[in-house]
CSV table of C-alpha atoms in Angstrom, one decimal:
chain,number,residue,atom,x,y,z
A,398,MET,CA,0.0,0.0,0.0
A,399,ASN,CA,1.2,3.5,-0.8
A,400,GLY,CA,3.2,5.1,2.0
A,401,THR,CA,3.4,2.0,4.3
A,402,SER,CA,6.7,1.8,6.1
A,403,THR,CA,7.7,-1.9,6.2
A,404,THR,CA,10.5,-3.3,8.2
A,405,THR,CA,12.0,-6.7,8.2
A,406,VAL,CA,13.1,-7.4,11.7
A,407,GLY,CA,16.3,-9.3,12.7
A,408,ARG,CA,16.9,-11.2,15.9
A,409,ASP,CA,18.4,-8.2,17.7
A,410,GLU,CA,15.6,-5.9,16.5
A,411,ALA,CA,12.9,-8.4,17.6
A,412,ALA,CA,14.3,-8.3,21.1
A,413,ALA,CA,13.7,-4.5,21.1
A,414,PHE,CA,10.3,-4.6,19.3
A,415,ALA,CA,7.8,-2.3,21.0
A,416,LEU,CA,4.6,-0.6,20.1
A,417,PRO,CA,4.6,3.2,20.1
A,418,GLY,CA,2.5,5.1,22.6
A,419,SER,CA,0.2,6.2,19.8
A,420,ALA,CA,-0.7,2.6,19.0
A,421,LEU,CA,-1.3,1.7,22.7
A,422,ALA,CA,-3.3,4.7,23.5
A,423,GLY,CA,-6.7,3.2,22.7
A,424,VAL,CA,-6.1,-0.4,23.6
A,425,GLY,CA,-9.1,-1.7,25.6
A,426,SER,CA,-11.5,0.9,24.1
A,427,ARG,CA,-11.6,-1.0,20.8
A,428,PRO,CA,-12.4,-4.7,20.5
A,429,PHE,CA,-9.4,-6.8,21.3
A,430,GLY,CA,-8.9,-10.3,20.0
A,431,ILE,CA,-6.4,-13.1,20.3
A,432,TYR,CA,-5.6,-15.3,17.4
A,433,VAL,CA,-3.6,-18.5,18.1
A,434,HIS,CA,-1.9,-20.3,15.2
A,435,VAL,CA,-1.5,-24.0,15.5
A,436,PRO,CA,1.0,-24.9,12.7
A,437,PHE,CA,0.6,-28.7,12.8
A,438,CYS,CA,-1.2,-30.9,10.3
A,439,ALA,CA,-1.4,-34.7,9.8
A,440,THR,CA,-1.1,-34.3,6.0
A,441,ARG,CA,-0.7,-31.4,3.6
A,442,CYS,CA,-3.8,-30.5,1.5
A,443,GLY,CA,-2.9,-29.9,-2.1
A,444,TYR,CA,-4.6,-26.4,-2.3
A,445,CYS,CA,-3.3,-25.1,1.0
A,446,ASP,CA,-0.5,-22.4,1.3
A,447,PHE,CA,-0.9,-21.7,5.0
A,448,ASN,CA,2.0,-21.8,7.4
A,449,THR,CA,1.6,-25.5,8.4
A,450,TYR,CA,3.9,-28.5,8.9
A,451,THR,CA,3.5,-32.2,9.1
A,452,ALA,CA,5.5,-34.3,11.6
A,453,GLY,CA,7.7,-35.5,8.8
A,454,GLU,CA,8.6,-32.0,7.7
A,455,LEU,CA,9.4,-30.9,11.3
A,456,GLY,CA,11.4,-33.9,12.3
A,457,THR,CA,12.8,-33.3,15.8
A,458,SER,CA,13.3,-29.5,15.3
A,459,ALA,CA,9.9,-28.6,16.9
A,460,SER,CA,7.0,-30.3,18.6
A,461,PRO,CA,3.6,-29.4,20.1
A,462,GLN,CA,5.3,-29.2,23.5
A,463,SER,CA,8.0,-26.6,22.4
A,464,TRP,CA,5.2,-24.7,20.5
A,465,MET,CA,3.1,-24.6,23.7
A,466,GLU,CA,6.0,-23.4,25.8
A,467,GLY,CA,6.6,-20.6,23.2
A,468,LEU,CA,3.0,-19.7,23.1
A,469,ARG,CA,2.8,-19.2,26.9
A,470,ARG,CA,5.9,-17.0,26.7
A,471,GLU,CA,4.5,-15.0,23.8
A,472,LEU,CA,1.2,-14.4,25.5
A,473,ASP,CA,2.9,-13.2,28.7
A,474,LEU,CA,5.0,-10.8,26.7
A,475,ALA,CA,2.0,-9.6,24.8
A,476,ALA,CA,0.1,-8.9,28.0
A,477,GLN,CA,3.1,-6.9,29.4
A,478,MET,CA,3.2,-4.8,26.2
A,479,THR,CA,-0.5,-4.1,25.9
A,480,GLY,CA,-1.5,-3.8,29.5
A,481,ALA,CA,-3.5,-7.0,29.4
A,482,PRO,CA,-6.9,-5.8,28.2
A,483,ASP,CA,-9.8,-8.2,28.7
A,484,VAL,CA,-10.0,-10.3,25.5
A,485,ASP,CA,-13.3,-10.1,23.6
A,486,THR,CA,-12.7,-12.9,21.2
A,487,VAL,CA,-10.3,-15.8,20.9
A,488,PHE,CA,-9.8,-17.8,17.6
A,489,VAL,CA,-7.6,-20.9,17.4
A,490,GLY,CA,-6.7,-21.6,13.8
A,491,GLY,CA,-4.2,-23.5,11.8
A,492,GLY,CA,-3.1,-25.9,10.7
A,493,THR,CA,-5.3,-28.4,12.5
A,494,PRO,CA,-5.9,-27.3,16.1
A,495,SER,CA,-8.0,-30.4,16.8
A,496,LEU,CA,-4.8,-32.5,16.6
A,497,LEU,CA,-4.0,-31.1,20.1
A,498,GLY,CA,-7.1,-32.8,21.4
A,499,GLY,CA,-9.7,-31.4,23.8
A,500,ASP,CA,-7.2,-31.2,26.7
A,501,GLY,CA,-4.5,-29.5,24.6
A,502,LEU,CA,-6.9,-26.9,23.3
A,503,SER,CA,-8.2,-26.3,26.8
A,504,ASP,CA,-4.6,-25.6,27.8
A,505,VAL,CA,-4.3,-23.1,25.0
A,506,LEU,CA,-7.4,-21.2,26.3
A,507,GLY,CA,-6.0,-21.5,29.8
A,508,ALA,CA,-2.8,-19.8,28.7
A,509,VAL,CA,-4.9,-16.9,27.2
A,510,ARG,CA,-6.8,-16.6,30.5
A,511,SER,CA,-3.6,-16.7,32.5
A,512,SER,CA,-2.0,-13.9,30.6
A,513,PHE,CA,-5.0,-11.7,29.7
A,514,GLY,CA,-8.3,-12.8,31.1
A,515,LEU,CA,-11.6,-13.0,29.1
A,516,ALA,CA,-14.3,-10.3,28.9
A,517,LYS,CA,-17.7,-11.3,30.0
A,518,GLY,CA,-19.5,-13.1,27.2
A,519,ALA,CA,-16.2,-13.6,25.2
A,520,GLU,CA,-16.5,-15.6,22.0
A,521,VAL,CA,-14.0,-18.5,21.9
A,522,THR,CA,-13.7,-20.4,18.6
A,523,THR,CA,-11.5,-23.3,17.4
A,524,GLU,CA,-11.2,-24.7,14.0
A,525,SER,CA,-11.3,-28.5,13.7
A,526,ASN,CA,-10.8,-31.2,11.2
A,527,PRO,CA,-13.8,-33.5,11.3
A,528,GLU,CA,-11.6,-36.6,11.4
A,529,SER,CA,-9.8,-35.6,14.6
A,530,THR,CA,-13.0,-34.9,16.6
A,531,SER,CA,-15.4,-37.0,18.6
A,532,PRO,CA,-18.2,-36.5,21.1
A,533,GLU,CA,-15.7,-36.6,23.9
A,534,PHE,CA,-13.6,-34.0,22.2
A,535,PHE,CA,-16.5,-31.5,21.9
A,536,GLU,CA,-17.5,-32.2,25.5
A,537,GLN,CA,-13.9,-31.4,26.7
A,538,LEU,CA,-14.0,-28.1,24.7
A,539,ARG,CA,-17.3,-27.1,26.1
A,540,ALA,CA,-16.1,-27.8,29.6
A,541,GLY,CA,-12.9,-25.9,28.9
A,542,GLY,CA,-14.7,-22.7,27.9
A,543,PHE,CA,-15.0,-22.8,24.1
A,544,THR,CA,-18.2,-21.3,22.7
A,545,ARG,CA,-17.9,-21.8,19.0
A,546,ILE,CA,-16.7,-24.5,16.6
A,547,SER,CA,-15.6,-24.1,13.0
A,548,LEU,CA,-15.4,-27.4,11.0
A,549,GLY,CA,-13.6,-27.8,7.6
A,550,MET,CA,-16.1,-29.6,5.4
A,551,GLN,CA,-15.1,-28.3,1.9
A,552,SER,CA,-17.4,-30.7,0.1
A,553,ALA,CA,-19.7,-33.7,0.6
A,554,ALA,CA,-18.5,-35.3,-2.7
A,555,GLN,CA,-15.7,-37.9,-2.4
A,556,HIS,CA,-14.1,-37.1,-5.8
A,557,VAL,CA,-14.0,-33.4,-4.9
A,558,LEU,CA,-12.3,-34.1,-1.6
A,559,LYS,CA,-9.8,-36.2,-3.4
A,560,VAL,CA,-8.8,-33.4,-5.7
A,561,LEU,CA,-8.3,-31.2,-2.7
A,562,ASP,CA,-6.3,-33.9,-0.9
A,563,ARG,CA,-8.7,-33.8,2.0
A,564,THR,CA,-8.5,-36.8,4.3
A,565,HIS,CA,-12.0,-36.8,5.9
A,566,THR,CA,-14.8,-38.9,4.6
A,567,PRO,CA,-18.1,-37.5,3.2
A,568,GLY,CA,-20.6,-37.3,6.0
A,569,ARG,CA,-18.0,-37.0,8.8
A,570,ALA,CA,-18.3,-33.2,8.8
A,571,VAL,CA,-22.1,-33.3,9.3
A,572,ALA,CA,-21.7,-35.9,12.0
A,573,ALA,CA,-19.1,-33.8,13.8
A,574,ALA,CA,-21.4,-30.7,13.6
A,575,GLN,CA,-24.2,-32.7,15.2
A,576,GLU,CA,-21.8,-34.0,17.9
A,577,ALA,CA,-20.8,-30.4,18.7
A,578,ARG,CA,-24.4,-29.4,18.9
A,579,ALA,CA,-25.2,-32.3,21.2
A,580,ALA,CA,-22.3,-31.2,23.4
A,581,GLY,CA,-24.0,-27.9,23.9
A,582,PHE,CA,-22.4,-25.7,21.2
A,583,GLU,CA,-25.1,-23.3,19.9
A,584,HIS,CA,-22.7,-21.8,17.4
A,585,VAL,CA,-21.2,-24.2,14.8
A,586,ASN,CA,-19.8,-23.2,11.4
A,587,LEU,CA,-19.1,-25.4,8.4
A,588,ASP,CA,-16.6,-24.3,5.7
A,589,LEU,CA,-17.2,-25.0,2.1
A,590,ILE,CA,-14.9,-24.6,-0.9
A,591,TYR,CA,-16.6,-24.3,-4.3
A,592,GLY,CA,-15.2,-24.4,-7.9
A,593,THR,CA,-12.9,-27.3,-7.4
A,594,PRO,CA,-11.9,-28.9,-10.8
A,595,GLY,CA,-14.4,-31.7,-11.5
A,596,GLU,CA,-17.1,-30.3,-9.2
A,597,ARG,CA,-20.5,-30.4,-10.8
A,598,ASP,CA,-23.7,-28.5,-9.8
A,599,ALA,CA,-25.0,-31.8,-8.4
A,600,ASP,CA,-21.9,-32.1,-6.2
A,601,LEU,CA,-22.5,-28.6,-4.8
A,602,ASP,CA,-26.2,-29.4,-4.2
A,603,LEU,CA,-25.1,-32.5,-2.3
A,604,SER,CA,-22.8,-30.4,-0.1
A,605,LEU,CA,-25.5,-27.8,0.5
A,606,ASP,CA,-28.0,-30.5,1.4
A,607,ALA,CA,-25.5,-31.9,3.9
A,608,VAL,CA,-24.8,-28.5,5.4
A,609,LEU,CA,-28.4,-27.7,5.9
A,610,SER,CA,-29.1,-31.2,7.4
A,611,ALA,CA,-26.5,-30.4,10.1
A,612,GLY,CA,-28.5,-27.6,11.7
A,613,VAL,CA,-25.5,-25.2,11.9
A,614,ASP,CA,-26.0,-21.5,12.4
A,615,HIS,CA,-23.1,-20.3,10.3
A,616,VAL,CA,-21.6,-21.2,6.9
A,617,SER,CA,-18.5,-19.9,5.2
A,618,ALA,CA,-18.1,-20.5,1.5
A,619,TYR,CA,-14.9,-19.7,-0.4
A,620,ALA,CA,-14.1,-19.9,-4.1
A,621,LEU,CA,-11.1,-22.2,-4.7
A,622,ILE,CA,-8.0,-20.1,-5.3
A,623,VAL,CA,-5.0,-21.8,-6.9
A,624,GLU,CA,-2.1,-20.5,-4.8
A,625,ASP,CA,1.4,-20.5,-6.2
A,626,GLY,CA,3.7,-23.1,-4.8
A,627,THR,CA,1.0,-25.6,-3.9
A,628,ALA,CA,0.5,-29.1,-5.3
A,629,LEU,CA,-2.7,-28.0,-6.9
A,630,ALA,CA,-1.0,-25.2,-8.7
A,631,ARG,CA,1.6,-27.6,-10.1
A,632,LYS,CA,-1.2,-29.9,-11.4
A,633,VAL,CA,-2.9,-27.0,-13.1
A,634,ARG,CA,0.3,-25.7,-14.6
A,635,ARG,CA,1.0,-29.2,-16.0
A,636,GLY,CA,-2.5,-29.4,-17.5
A,637,GLU,CA,-3.5,-32.3,-15.3
A,638,LEU,CA,-6.4,-30.2,-13.9
A,639,PRO,CA,-8.3,-27.2,-15.3
A,640,ALA,CA,-8.1,-23.8,-13.6
A,641,PRO,CA,-11.3,-22.7,-11.9
A,642,ASP,CA,-13.6,-20.9,-14.3
A,643,ASP,CA,-14.8,-17.4,-13.2
A,644,ASP,CA,-18.3,-17.8,-14.8
A,645,VAL,CA,-18.7,-21.2,-13.0
A,646,LEU,CA,-17.6,-19.7,-9.7
A,647,ALA,CA,-20.1,-16.9,-10.0
A,648,SER,CA,-22.9,-19.3,-10.8
A,649,ARG,CA,-21.9,-21.5,-7.8
A,650,TYR,CA,-21.9,-18.5,-5.5
A,651,GLU,CA,-25.4,-17.5,-6.6
A,652,ARG,CA,-26.5,-21.1,-6.0
A,653,ILE,CA,-25.0,-21.2,-2.5
A,654,ASP,CA,-26.5,-17.8,-1.6
A,655,ALA,CA,-30.0,-18.8,-2.8
A,656,ARG,CA,-30.0,-22.1,-0.9
A,657,LEU,CA,-28.7,-20.6,2.3
A,658,ALA,CA,-31.1,-17.6,2.2
A,659,ASP,CA,-34.1,-20.0,1.7
A,660,ALA,CA,-32.9,-21.8,4.8
A,661,GLY,CA,-32.8,-18.6,6.9
A,662,LEU,CA,-29.0,-18.0,6.7
A,663,THR,CA,-28.3,-14.5,5.5
A,664,TRP,CA,-25.0,-13.0,4.3
A,665,TYR,CA,-23.2,-10.6,6.6
A,666,GLU,CA,-19.9,-10.7,4.7
A,667,VAL,CA,-19.4,-11.7,1.1
A,668,SER,CA,-18.2,-15.2,2.0
A,669,ASN,CA,-20.1,-15.7,5.3
A,670,TRP,CA,-23.7,-16.4,6.2
A,671,ALA,CA,-25.3,-16.6,9.7
A,672,SER,CA,-28.7,-17.5,11.0
A,673,ALA,CA,-31.2,-14.7,11.0
A,674,ASP,CA,-32.0,-15.0,14.7
A,675,ALA,CA,-29.4,-12.3,14.9
A,676,ALA,CA,-31.0,-9.2,16.0
A,677,THR,CA,-28.3,-9.7,18.5
A,678,GLY,CA,-25.8,-10.9,15.9
A,679,GLU,CA,-24.8,-13.8,18.1
A,680,SER,CA,-24.4,-16.2,15.2
A,681,ARG,CA,-21.9,-14.1,13.3
A,682,CYS,CA,-18.2,-14.6,14.0
A,683,ARG,CA,-17.3,-11.7,16.2
A,684,HIS,CA,-13.6,-12.4,15.9
A,685,ASN,CA,-13.6,-12.0,12.1
A,686,LEU,CA,-15.8,-8.9,12.5
A,687,GLY,CA,-13.0,-7.5,14.6
A,688,TYR,CA,-10.7,-7.9,11.6
A,689,TRP,CA,-13.1,-6.4,9.2
A,690,ASP,CA,-14.1,-3.5,11.5
A,691,GLY,CA,-10.5,-2.5,12.2
A,692,GLY,CA,-10.2,-3.8,15.8
A,693,ASP,CA,-7.0,-4.8,17.6
A,694,TRP,CA,-5.7,-8.3,17.8
A,695,TRP,CA,-2.6,-10.1,18.8
A,696,GLY,CA,-1.7,-13.1,16.6
A,697,ALA,CA,0.3,-15.6,18.6
A,698,GLY,CA,2.1,-18.6,17.1
A,699,PRO,CA,4.5,-19.2,14.1
A,700,GLY,CA,3.7,-16.9,11.2
A,701,ALA,CA,0.7,-15.2,13.0
A,702,HIS,CA,-0.1,-11.6,12.1
A,703,SER,CA,-1.1,-8.9,14.6
A,704,HIS,CA,-2.6,-5.4,14.5
A,705,VAL,CA,-2.8,-2.9,17.3
A,706,GLY,CA,-3.5,0.8,16.8
A,707,GLY,CA,-2.3,1.1,13.2
A,708,VAL,CA,0.8,-1.0,13.6
A,709,ARG,CA,0.9,-4.4,12.0
A,710,TRP,CA,3.6,-7.1,12.5
A,711,TRP,CA,4.1,-10.8,11.9
A,712,ASN,CA,6.0,-13.6,13.5
A,713,VAL,CA,8.7,-15.8,12.1
A,714,LYS,CA,7.3,-18.7,10.3
A,715,HIS,CA,9.2,-21.8,11.4
A,716,PRO,CA,8.0,-23.4,14.7
A,717,ALA,CA,11.6,-24.1,15.8
A,718,ARG,CA,12.8,-20.5,15.3
A,719,TYR,CA,9.6,-19.3,16.9
A,720,ALA,CA,10.3,-21.3,20.0
A,721,ASP,CA,14.0,-20.5,20.1
A,722,GLN,CA,13.4,-16.7,20.0
A,723,LEU,CA,10.9,-16.9,22.8
A,724,ALA,CA,13.1,-19.1,24.9
A,725,ALA,CA,15.8,-16.4,24.5
A,726,GLY,CA,13.3,-13.8,25.9
A,727,SER,CA,12.4,-11.9,22.8
A,728,LEU,CA,9.2,-11.7,20.7
A,729,PRO,CA,9.4,-13.8,17.5
A,730,VAL,CA,8.8,-10.8,15.3
A,731,GLY,CA,9.7,-11.3,11.6
A,732,GLY,CA,8.6,-7.9,10.3
A,733,SER,CA,6.4,-4.9,10.9
A,734,GLU,CA,4.8,-1.9,9.3
A,735,GLN,CA,3.3,1.3,10.4
A,736,LEU,CA,0.1,2.1,8.5
A,737,THR,CA,-0.3,5.6,7.1
A,738,THR,CA,-3.6,7.5,7.2
A,739,GLU,CA,-4.0,6.5,3.5
A,740,ASP,CA,-3.4,2.8,4.3
A,741,VAL,CA,-6.0,2.8,7.0
A,742,HIS,CA,-8.5,4.5,4.7
A,743,VAL,CA,-7.9,2.0,1.9
A,744,GLU,CA,-8.2,-1.0,4.2
A,745,ARG,CA,-11.4,0.5,5.7
A,746,VAL,CA,-13.0,0.8,2.3
A,747,MET,CA,-11.8,-2.6,1.2
A,748,LEU,CA,-13.1,-4.4,4.3
A,749,THR,CA,-16.4,-2.6,5.1
A,750,ALA,CA,-17.5,-2.7,1.5
A,751,ARG,CA,-17.7,-6.5,1.9
A,752,LEU,CA,-20.0,-6.3,4.9
A,753,ARG,CA,-23.8,-6.4,4.8
A,754,THR,CA,-23.8,-3.3,7.0
A,755,GLY,CA,-22.0,-1.6,4.1
A,756,LEU,CA,-19.4,1.1,3.5
A,757,PRO,CA,-20.0,4.4,5.4
A,758,VAL,CA,-20.4,7.2,2.9
A,759,ALA,CA,-18.6,9.5,5.4
A,760,GLU,CA,-15.5,7.4,4.9
A,761,LEU,CA,-15.2,8.6,1.3
A,762,ASP,CA,-13.8,11.9,0.0
A,763,ALA,CA,-15.6,13.8,-2.7
A,764,ALA,CA,-13.9,12.1,-5.6
A,765,GLU,CA,-14.6,8.7,-4.1
A,766,GLN,CA,-18.2,9.5,-3.6
A,767,ARG,CA,-18.5,10.5,-7.2
A,768,ALA,CA,-16.9,7.2,-8.2
A,769,ALA,CA,-19.3,5.3,-5.9
A,770,GLU,CA,-22.3,7.0,-7.6
A,771,THR,CA,-21.2,5.5,-10.9
A,772,VAL,CA,-21.1,2.0,-9.3
A,773,VAL,CA,-24.6,2.7,-7.9
A,774,ALA,CA,-25.8,3.6,-11.4
A,775,ASP,CA,-24.3,0.3,-12.6
A,776,GLY,CA,-26.4,-1.6,-10.1
A,777,LEU,CA,-23.5,-2.9,-8.1
A,778,LEU,CA,-24.0,-0.8,-5.0
A,779,VAL,CA,-27.2,0.5,-3.3
A,780,ARG,CA,-27.5,3.3,-0.8
A,781,GLU,CA,-29.1,2.4,2.5
A,782,GLY,CA,-29.2,5.4,4.7
A,783,GLU,CA,-25.6,6.6,5.2
A,784,HIS,CA,-24.0,3.4,3.9
A,785,LEU,CA,-23.3,1.9,0.5
A,786,VAL,CA,-24.2,-1.9,0.3
A,787,LEU,CA,-23.2,-4.4,-2.4
A,788,THR,CA,-26.2,-5.6,-4.4
A,789,ASP,CA,-26.4,-9.3,-5.2
A,790,ARG,CA,-24.5,-8.7,-8.5
A,791,GLY,CA,-22.1,-6.4,-6.7
A,792,ARG,CA,-21.0,-9.2,-4.4
A,793,LEU,CA,-19.8,-11.1,-7.4
A,794,LEU,CA,-17.6,-8.1,-8.4
A,795,ALA,CA,-16.7,-6.8,-4.9
A,796,ASP,CA,-13.0,-6.4,-5.7
A,797,ALA,CA,-13.8,-4.4,-8.9
A,798,VAL,CA,-16.3,-2.2,-7.0
A,799,VAL,CA,-13.6,-1.3,-4.4
A,800,ARG,CA,-11.0,-0.6,-7.2
A,801,THR,CA,-13.5,1.7,-8.9
A,802,VAL,CA,-14.3,3.6,-5.7
A,803,LEU,CA,-10.6,4.0,-4.7
A,804,ARG,CA,-9.1,4.9,-8.2
């Protein structure tokens, strides 16, 4: 982004990393979240470019034990730096957090509580792979203080899962969601990926039937992106698989939105739907809303990103280096950037435009408001009070809408 000051931080600089007073001034007055990155996976999915490692890739250089020791140290240092505000949301992601088991994940939440403490009514989410869950697992999480479960389903079609290199069996995600509900979780999310090579409309319908049969109150659906450096990208490059087709992706998105809307799940962000019980908004993911609304969060774990008061930084990626730097008493910071006023504005427009609540007109300068009016005339935005909201067609072209407004 124009004007951003980006710094790559060495080991000595990481030891001295500190947030300026200007960034710390409002901590606690804005929503504050903790993201915990669990970098471990049993196998590597062909489409995934996240910072994850299998046991074979790590060897003896790092382990869940060394990671947990590092996590406790990082959370303690984070609390010292920020003044330990009460945490409104916790999100444990990965990787495959459920590989830690119910007791291991409860220990993670215990570490957050020990360093920070949780605000009353805090939302506490963990991602889980359906194959590494069980009724006992969910019962342990509920007893440990978790309030929300997010399950990676991707598809209910076996051949689609095979293309994605997913290891869970069709039907297991729905069973896991039902087990989570039986354990007392009111808030359960299922993740879908659409547009996988070889996926048919009937396969997507099968997945949507499965999602709706699970009785969940939240669904996330993402178009497949072929990320550079992944096994999937290599197969596409070699011509073994076709690249996702934009027209097909748009048609699939419309199909998903229609089915979910008919079932009482309404969009609140372009890729996320929640049950419409939410005059209170309880079914929406409050942690992700903190990202989209410009809140503060500390990202703990290898490769995790953080943002506090206009300063963004990210941790070193490898779990061994992460643990070593924390054992030496320094934060494992790999780089940082101070956001300029322009950067904050651009991000605000990019993110709020994707929300059902819409982009505040007051955020835009005169030239941007004129540009927005052309998008309204094109039928991609509609004005609702003092906000500009994407139309159904506008959601398909959200990135183009933002580029037009900001040009």
